[in-house]
Amino acid sequence: MSNDSEFVTADYLRRAAEWARTLKAASYDHMAIEPGCAVLDAGCGPGVDIAGLAQRVGLHGRVIAVDADPAMIAEAQRVVTEQGLLERVELHVGSVLNLPLADGAVAASRAERLIQVLPPADAPHVVAELRRVTRPGGRIVLVDADWGTASVDFGDNALERRLMAFFAQRMRPNGFAGRRLFGLALEQGLKDVKVETTVMVYHGFDDTPLQWLGDTAHDAGMISAEEHRRWIDGLRMQEALGRLFVQTTMVTVAGSVPQV
Ligand SMILES: C[S@@+](CC[C@H](N)C(=O)[O-])C[C@H]1O[C@@H](n2cnc3c(N)ncnc32)[C@H](O)[C@@H]1O
């Protein structure tokens, strides 16, 4: 993984969906989906959540999925067609900041790992827009990483701390998104707000952004060539020995749109 667009590819997001299967299922539970209703997945990527949501809304419900990237929507369309779900799914290329939906159009909505790819100043507008399109009483579910909690078992803790801080602060548009979700939900007036955290653990080097992190930090002059070599070789060695340990926290926040 050498750059951000490679880190957020359809292929990577499909692999990540496998690791996050339990987290995703819990996020659908938080949406309190009734059969026959319409639900929204905002920033849907390649459509990894559509089948799970379609199962919950049933044969007479509707899943609306929106992503700003036409290539992601094309991929979602391919998958949905393959799965025979096309009739129950609406796909839109569009921005979550200006959703192509009427007020109260859906019974529940979700946005997973979307807020971390947007500038922090956009986050309140995302939640406000989800609130606009979700009907009163409907649930809004936000899921995101807090990269400030990420850590790696690496012999040189000072180097590891510098690199992980660089990742959260400089390599993600909003690396601390996860910890902001609770405040955002309250600030946007959501009620009955619930929080869950899930620790994600990785043992495969290529399942993580650590190569990309080492390369970017080196290119930016943040670490020396020697530190770069130690970081990559050391972590690869840990992986070869079956001892690589990387973890980060995912935060899920769910709240209801107030009844008018
Ligand atoms: C990290 S991916 C997560 C995708 C999916 N939610 C998942 O869990 O796999 C973030 C997605 O947000 C999309 N995105 C970024 N900015 C957006 C915006 N303003 N409106 C809608 N989607 C956006 C990206 O194209 C990308 O597909």
Short mmCIF file of C-alpha atoms and ligand atoms in Angstrom, two decimals:
data_model
loop_
_atom_site.label_atom_id
_atom_site.label_comp_id
_atom_site.label_asym_id
_atom_site.label_seq_id
_atom_site.Cartn_x
_atom_site.Cartn_y
_atom_site.Cartn_z
CA MET A 1 0.00 0.00 0.00
CA SER A 2 1.83 3.06 -1.11
CA ASN A 3 -0.69 5.89 -1.03
CA ASP A 4 -4.09 6.88 0.27
CA SER A 5 -5.97 5.86 -2.85
CA GLU A 6 -4.44 2.38 -2.57
CA PHE A 7 -5.39 2.27 1.11
CA VAL A 8 -9.03 3.00 0.22
CA THR A 9 -9.49 0.70 -2.79
CA ALA A 10 -12.47 -1.56 -3.39
CA ASP A 11 -10.18 -4.54 -2.83
CA TYR A 12 -8.85 -3.27 0.52
CA LEU A 13 -12.36 -2.31 1.69
CA ARG A 14 -13.63 -5.81 0.83
CA ARG A 15 -10.84 -7.40 2.91
CA ALA A 16 -11.47 -4.94 5.75
CA ALA A 17 -15.17 -5.89 5.64
CA GLU A 18 -14.21 -9.50 6.40
CA TRP A 19 -12.21 -8.49 9.51
CA ALA A 20 -15.01 -6.13 10.57
CA ARG A 21 -17.90 -8.53 10.03
CA THR A 22 -19.00 -8.58 13.70
CA LEU A 23 -18.64 -4.81 14.02
CA LYS A 24 -20.72 -4.30 10.88
CA ALA A 25 -23.47 -6.69 12.02
CA ALA A 26 -23.64 -4.82 15.34
CA SER A 27 -23.96 -1.52 13.46
CA TYR A 28 -27.01 -2.90 11.56
CA ASP A 29 -28.52 -3.94 14.92
CA HIS A 30 -28.08 -0.36 16.17
CA MET A 31 -30.07 0.88 13.16
CA ALA A 32 -33.15 -1.00 14.54
CA ILE A 33 -34.26 -1.85 11.00
CA GLU A 34 -37.87 -2.98 10.49
CA PRO A 35 -38.66 -5.18 7.47
CA GLY A 36 -40.06 -3.15 4.59
CA CYS A 37 -38.35 0.14 5.44
CA ALA A 38 -35.78 2.24 3.52
CA VAL A 39 -32.27 2.64 4.94
CA LEU A 40 -29.22 4.65 3.88
CA ASP A 41 -25.53 3.70 3.74
CA ALA A 42 -23.62 6.99 3.27
CA GLY A 43 -20.08 6.67 1.87
CA CYS A 44 -20.87 3.08 0.93
CA GLY A 45 -17.58 2.35 -0.88
CA PRO A 46 -17.82 -0.84 -3.01
CA GLY A 47 -21.11 -1.81 -1.36
CA VAL A 48 -19.79 -4.20 1.28
CA ASP A 49 -22.73 -3.46 3.60
CA ILE A 50 -25.53 -3.62 1.05
CA ALA A 51 -26.24 -7.36 1.30
CA GLY A 52 -26.40 -7.23 5.12
CA LEU A 53 -28.74 -4.25 5.02
CA ALA A 54 -30.86 -5.80 2.24
CA GLN A 55 -31.32 -8.89 4.39
CA ARG A 56 -32.60 -6.71 7.25
CA VAL A 57 -35.04 -4.64 5.17
CA GLY A 58 -36.35 -7.79 3.47
CA LEU A 59 -38.04 -8.24 0.12
CA HIS A 60 -40.23 -5.15 0.43
CA GLY A 61 -37.61 -2.77 1.82
CA ARG A 62 -35.04 -0.56 0.12
CA VAL A 63 -31.32 0.08 0.61
CA ILE A 64 -30.06 3.44 -0.63
CA ALA A 65 -26.27 3.66 -0.98
CA VAL A 66 -24.39 6.86 -1.79
CA ASP A 67 -20.71 7.44 -2.52
CA ALA A 68 -18.85 10.40 -4.01
CA ASP A 69 -16.58 8.15 -6.09
CA PRO A 70 -18.20 6.89 -9.32
CA ALA A 71 -15.75 3.93 -9.42
CA MET A 72 -17.00 2.77 -5.98
CA ILE A 73 -20.63 3.01 -7.11
CA ALA A 74 -19.80 1.10 -10.31
CA GLU A 75 -18.23 -1.65 -8.18
CA ALA A 76 -21.24 -1.65 -5.83
CA GLN A 77 -23.53 -1.95 -8.87
CA ARG A 78 -21.55 -4.96 -10.12
CA VAL A 79 -21.75 -6.70 -6.72
CA VAL A 80 -25.44 -5.93 -6.20
CA THR A 81 -26.24 -7.26 -9.68
CA GLU A 82 -24.28 -10.44 -8.99
CA GLN A 83 -26.14 -10.88 -5.71
CA GLY A 84 -29.52 -10.42 -7.42
CA LEU A 85 -30.36 -7.45 -5.18
CA LEU A 86 -30.71 -4.74 -7.83
CA GLU A 87 -34.48 -4.36 -7.42
CA ARG A 88 -34.17 -3.51 -3.73
CA VAL A 89 -31.15 -1.22 -4.00
CA GLU A 90 -30.76 2.40 -5.14
CA LEU A 91 -27.20 3.54 -5.87
CA HIS A 92 -26.22 7.19 -6.20
CA VAL A 93 -23.00 9.00 -6.99
CA GLY A 94 -23.20 12.01 -4.70
CA SER A 95 -21.85 13.76 -1.65
CA VAL A 96 -22.94 12.99 1.85
CA LEU A 97 -22.82 16.76 2.39
CA ASN A 98 -25.72 17.19 -0.04
CA LEU A 99 -27.61 13.91 -0.20
CA PRO A 100 -29.96 13.37 -3.15
CA LEU A 101 -32.80 12.47 -0.75
CA ALA A 102 -35.88 14.24 0.63
CA ASP A 103 -36.22 15.12 4.33
CA GLY A 104 -37.12 12.04 6.38
CA ALA A 105 -36.70 9.76 3.34
CA VAL A 106 -35.20 6.85 5.29
CA ALA A 107 -36.02 5.05 8.53
CA ALA A 108 -32.35 4.66 9.54
CA SER A 109 -28.92 5.64 8.24
CA ARG A 110 -25.28 4.73 8.74
CA ALA A 111 -21.83 6.10 7.80
CA GLU A 112 -18.83 3.85 8.40
CA ARG A 113 -15.23 5.06 8.12
CA LEU A 114 -16.49 8.08 6.20
CA ILE A 115 -15.74 10.86 8.68
CA GLN A 116 -12.03 9.92 8.85
CA VAL A 117 -11.63 10.58 5.10
CA LEU A 118 -13.19 14.08 5.30
CA PRO A 119 -11.75 17.29 6.81
CA PRO A 120 -12.78 17.66 10.51
CA ALA A 121 -14.81 20.78 9.66
CA ASP A 122 -17.13 18.66 7.47
CA ALA A 123 -18.04 16.22 10.25
CA PRO A 124 -20.94 18.24 11.78
CA HIS A 125 -22.38 18.78 8.29
CA VAL A 126 -22.30 15.01 7.64
CA VAL A 127 -24.30 14.28 10.79
CA ALA A 128 -26.70 17.18 10.13
CA GLU A 129 -27.36 15.82 6.63
CA LEU A 130 -27.95 12.29 7.96
CA ARG A 131 -30.35 13.80 10.49
CA ARG A 132 -32.22 15.67 7.74
CA VAL A 133 -32.83 12.55 5.63
CA THR A 134 -33.62 10.20 8.55
CA ARG A 135 -37.21 10.33 9.78
CA PRO A 136 -38.01 11.42 13.36
CA GLY A 137 -37.41 8.52 15.72
CA GLY A 138 -35.05 6.83 13.22
CA ARG A 139 -31.56 5.73 14.23
CA ILE A 140 -28.32 7.18 12.87
CA VAL A 141 -25.20 5.02 13.26
CA LEU A 142 -21.65 6.31 12.88
CA VAL A 143 -18.64 3.98 12.87
CA ASP A 144 -15.06 5.19 12.67
CA ALA A 145 -11.48 4.54 13.68
CA ASP A 146 -9.60 6.47 16.32
CA TRP A 147 -6.09 6.22 14.86
CA GLY A 148 -4.77 7.99 17.96
CA THR A 149 -5.28 4.71 19.81
CA ALA A 150 -3.37 2.58 17.29
CA SER A 151 -0.23 0.84 18.54
CA VAL A 152 2.30 -1.70 17.31
CA ASP A 153 4.54 -4.00 19.34
CA PHE A 154 7.89 -2.68 18.09
CA GLY A 155 11.12 -2.74 20.06
CA ASP A 156 11.77 1.02 19.77
CA ASN A 157 8.71 2.55 21.46
CA ALA A 158 9.84 6.15 20.86
CA LEU A 159 10.05 5.57 17.10
CA GLU A 160 6.72 3.71 17.14
CA ARG A 161 5.01 6.60 18.98
CA ARG A 162 6.41 9.19 16.53
CA LEU A 163 5.25 7.16 13.56
CA MET A 164 1.78 6.43 14.89
CA ALA A 165 1.28 10.13 15.76
CA PHE A 166 2.43 11.04 12.23
CA PHE A 167 -0.13 8.60 10.79
CA ALA A 168 -3.07 9.92 12.84
CA GLN A 169 -2.19 13.59 12.40
CA ARG A 170 -0.73 13.84 8.92
CA MET A 171 -1.82 10.83 6.90
CA ARG A 172 -5.55 10.77 7.62
CA PRO A 173 -7.76 13.79 6.90
CA ASN A 174 -9.42 13.18 10.29
CA GLY A 175 -7.38 10.52 12.10
CA PHE A 176 -9.15 11.13 15.41
CA ALA A 177 -12.66 10.76 13.96
CA GLY A 178 -13.62 7.89 16.28
CA ARG A 179 -13.34 9.88 19.51
CA ARG A 180 -15.39 12.77 18.02
CA LEU A 181 -18.48 10.70 17.16
CA PHE A 182 -20.12 10.88 20.59
CA GLY A 183 -19.73 14.67 20.78
CA LEU A 184 -20.96 15.07 17.21
CA ALA A 185 -24.09 13.03 17.92
CA LEU A 186 -24.88 15.16 20.99
CA GLU A 187 -24.07 18.45 19.24
CA GLN A 188 -26.43 17.51 16.40
CA GLY A 189 -29.24 16.89 18.90
CA LEU A 190 -29.48 13.09 18.62
CA LYS A 191 -31.25 11.37 21.51
CA ASP A 192 -30.65 8.09 23.34
CA VAL A 193 -27.02 8.09 22.21
CA LYS A 194 -25.16 4.78 22.70
CA VAL A 195 -21.43 4.15 22.33
CA GLU A 196 -19.54 0.92 21.66
CA THR A 197 -15.84 0.40 21.11
CA THR A 198 -14.20 -2.56 19.36
CA VAL A 199 -10.50 -3.31 19.30
CA MET A 200 -9.28 -4.46 15.90
CA VAL A 201 -6.16 -6.66 15.97
CA TYR A 202 -3.96 -7.38 12.94
CA HIS A 203 -1.19 -9.97 12.54
CA GLY A 204 -0.59 -9.53 8.79
CA PHE A 205 1.76 -6.70 7.76
CA ASP A 206 -0.03 -6.15 4.43
CA ASP A 207 -3.37 -5.88 6.25
CA THR A 208 -2.09 -2.66 7.82
CA PRO A 209 -0.93 0.73 6.50
CA LEU A 210 2.49 0.32 8.18
CA GLN A 211 4.58 0.06 4.96
CA TRP A 212 2.84 3.15 3.57
CA LEU A 213 3.40 4.89 6.91
CA GLY A 214 7.15 4.09 6.94
CA ASP A 215 7.59 5.17 3.32
CA THR A 216 5.63 8.42 3.73
CA ALA A 217 7.39 9.39 6.96
CA HIS A 218 10.77 8.74 5.31
CA ASP A 219 9.84 10.74 2.18
CA ALA A 220 8.72 13.61 4.45
CA GLY A 221 12.08 13.57 6.28
CA MET A 222 10.38 12.55 9.54
CA ILE A 223 12.51 9.43 9.97
CA SER A 224 16.01 8.57 8.74
CA ALA A 225 16.87 5.88 6.19
CA GLU A 226 18.16 3.74 9.06
CA GLU A 227 14.90 4.14 11.02
CA HIS A 228 12.90 3.35 7.90
CA ARG A 229 14.86 0.15 7.32
CA ARG A 230 14.52 -0.87 10.99
CA TRP A 231 10.76 -0.22 10.94
CA ILE A 232 10.03 -2.22 7.77
CA ASP A 233 12.52 -5.05 8.35
CA GLY A 234 11.63 -5.33 12.04
CA LEU A 235 7.89 -5.59 11.41
CA ARG A 236 8.36 -8.00 8.50
CA MET A 237 10.51 -10.17 10.79
CA GLN A 238 7.82 -10.08 13.50
CA GLU A 239 5.28 -11.16 10.91
CA ALA A 240 7.51 -14.01 9.67
CA LEU A 241 7.80 -15.23 13.27
CA GLY A 242 4.00 -15.04 13.66
CA ARG A 243 4.38 -12.34 16.33
CA LEU A 244 3.21 -9.15 14.63
CA PHE A 245 0.73 -7.31 16.84
CA VAL A 246 -1.06 -4.17 15.68
CA GLN A 247 -4.25 -2.81 17.24
CA THR A 248 -6.59 0.11 16.96
CA THR A 249 -9.99 1.10 18.31
CA MET A 250 -13.15 1.42 16.25
CA VAL A 251 -15.92 3.51 17.77
CA THR A 252 -19.62 3.01 17.04
CA VAL A 253 -22.10 5.70 18.07
CA ALA A 254 -25.86 5.37 17.55
CA GLY A 255 -28.53 7.95 18.26
CA SER A 256 -32.16 8.74 17.40
CA VAL A 257 -33.51 11.70 15.47
CA PRO A 258 -35.80 13.56 17.91
CA GLN A 259 -39.55 13.27 17.40
CA VAL A 260 -40.99 16.61 16.26
C1 LIG B 1 -12.86 4.32 3.96
S1 LIG B 1 -14.13 4.21 2.74
C2 LIG B 1 -15.38 3.32 3.64
C3 LIG B 1 -16.37 2.64 2.72
C4 LIG B 1 -17.46 1.79 3.42
N1 LIG B 1 -18.31 2.60 4.28
C5 LIG B 1 -16.87 0.64 4.22
O1 LIG B 1 -17.14 0.52 5.42
O2 LIG B 1 -16.13 -0.16 3.62
C6 LIG B 1 -14.77 5.85 2.66
C7 LIG B 1 -15.69 6.08 1.47
O3 LIG B 1 -16.24 7.40 1.56
C8 LIG B 1 -16.36 7.93 0.25
N2 LIG B 1 -16.46 9.39 0.36
C9 LIG B 1 -15.48 10.29 0.60
N3 LIG B 1 -15.98 11.54 0.65
C10 LIG B 1 -17.32 11.43 0.43
C11 LIG B 1 -18.39 12.36 0.36
N4 LIG B 1 -18.20 13.68 0.53
N5 LIG B 1 -19.62 11.88 0.12
C12 LIG B 1 -19.86 10.54 -0.07
N6 LIG B 1 -18.88 9.63 -0.02
C13 LIG B 1 -17.63 10.06 0.23
C14 LIG B 1 -15.12 7.42 -0.45
O4 LIG B 1 -15.27 7.47 -1.86
C15 LIG B 1 -15.01 5.99 0.10
O5 LIG B 1 -15.70 5.08 -0.71
#
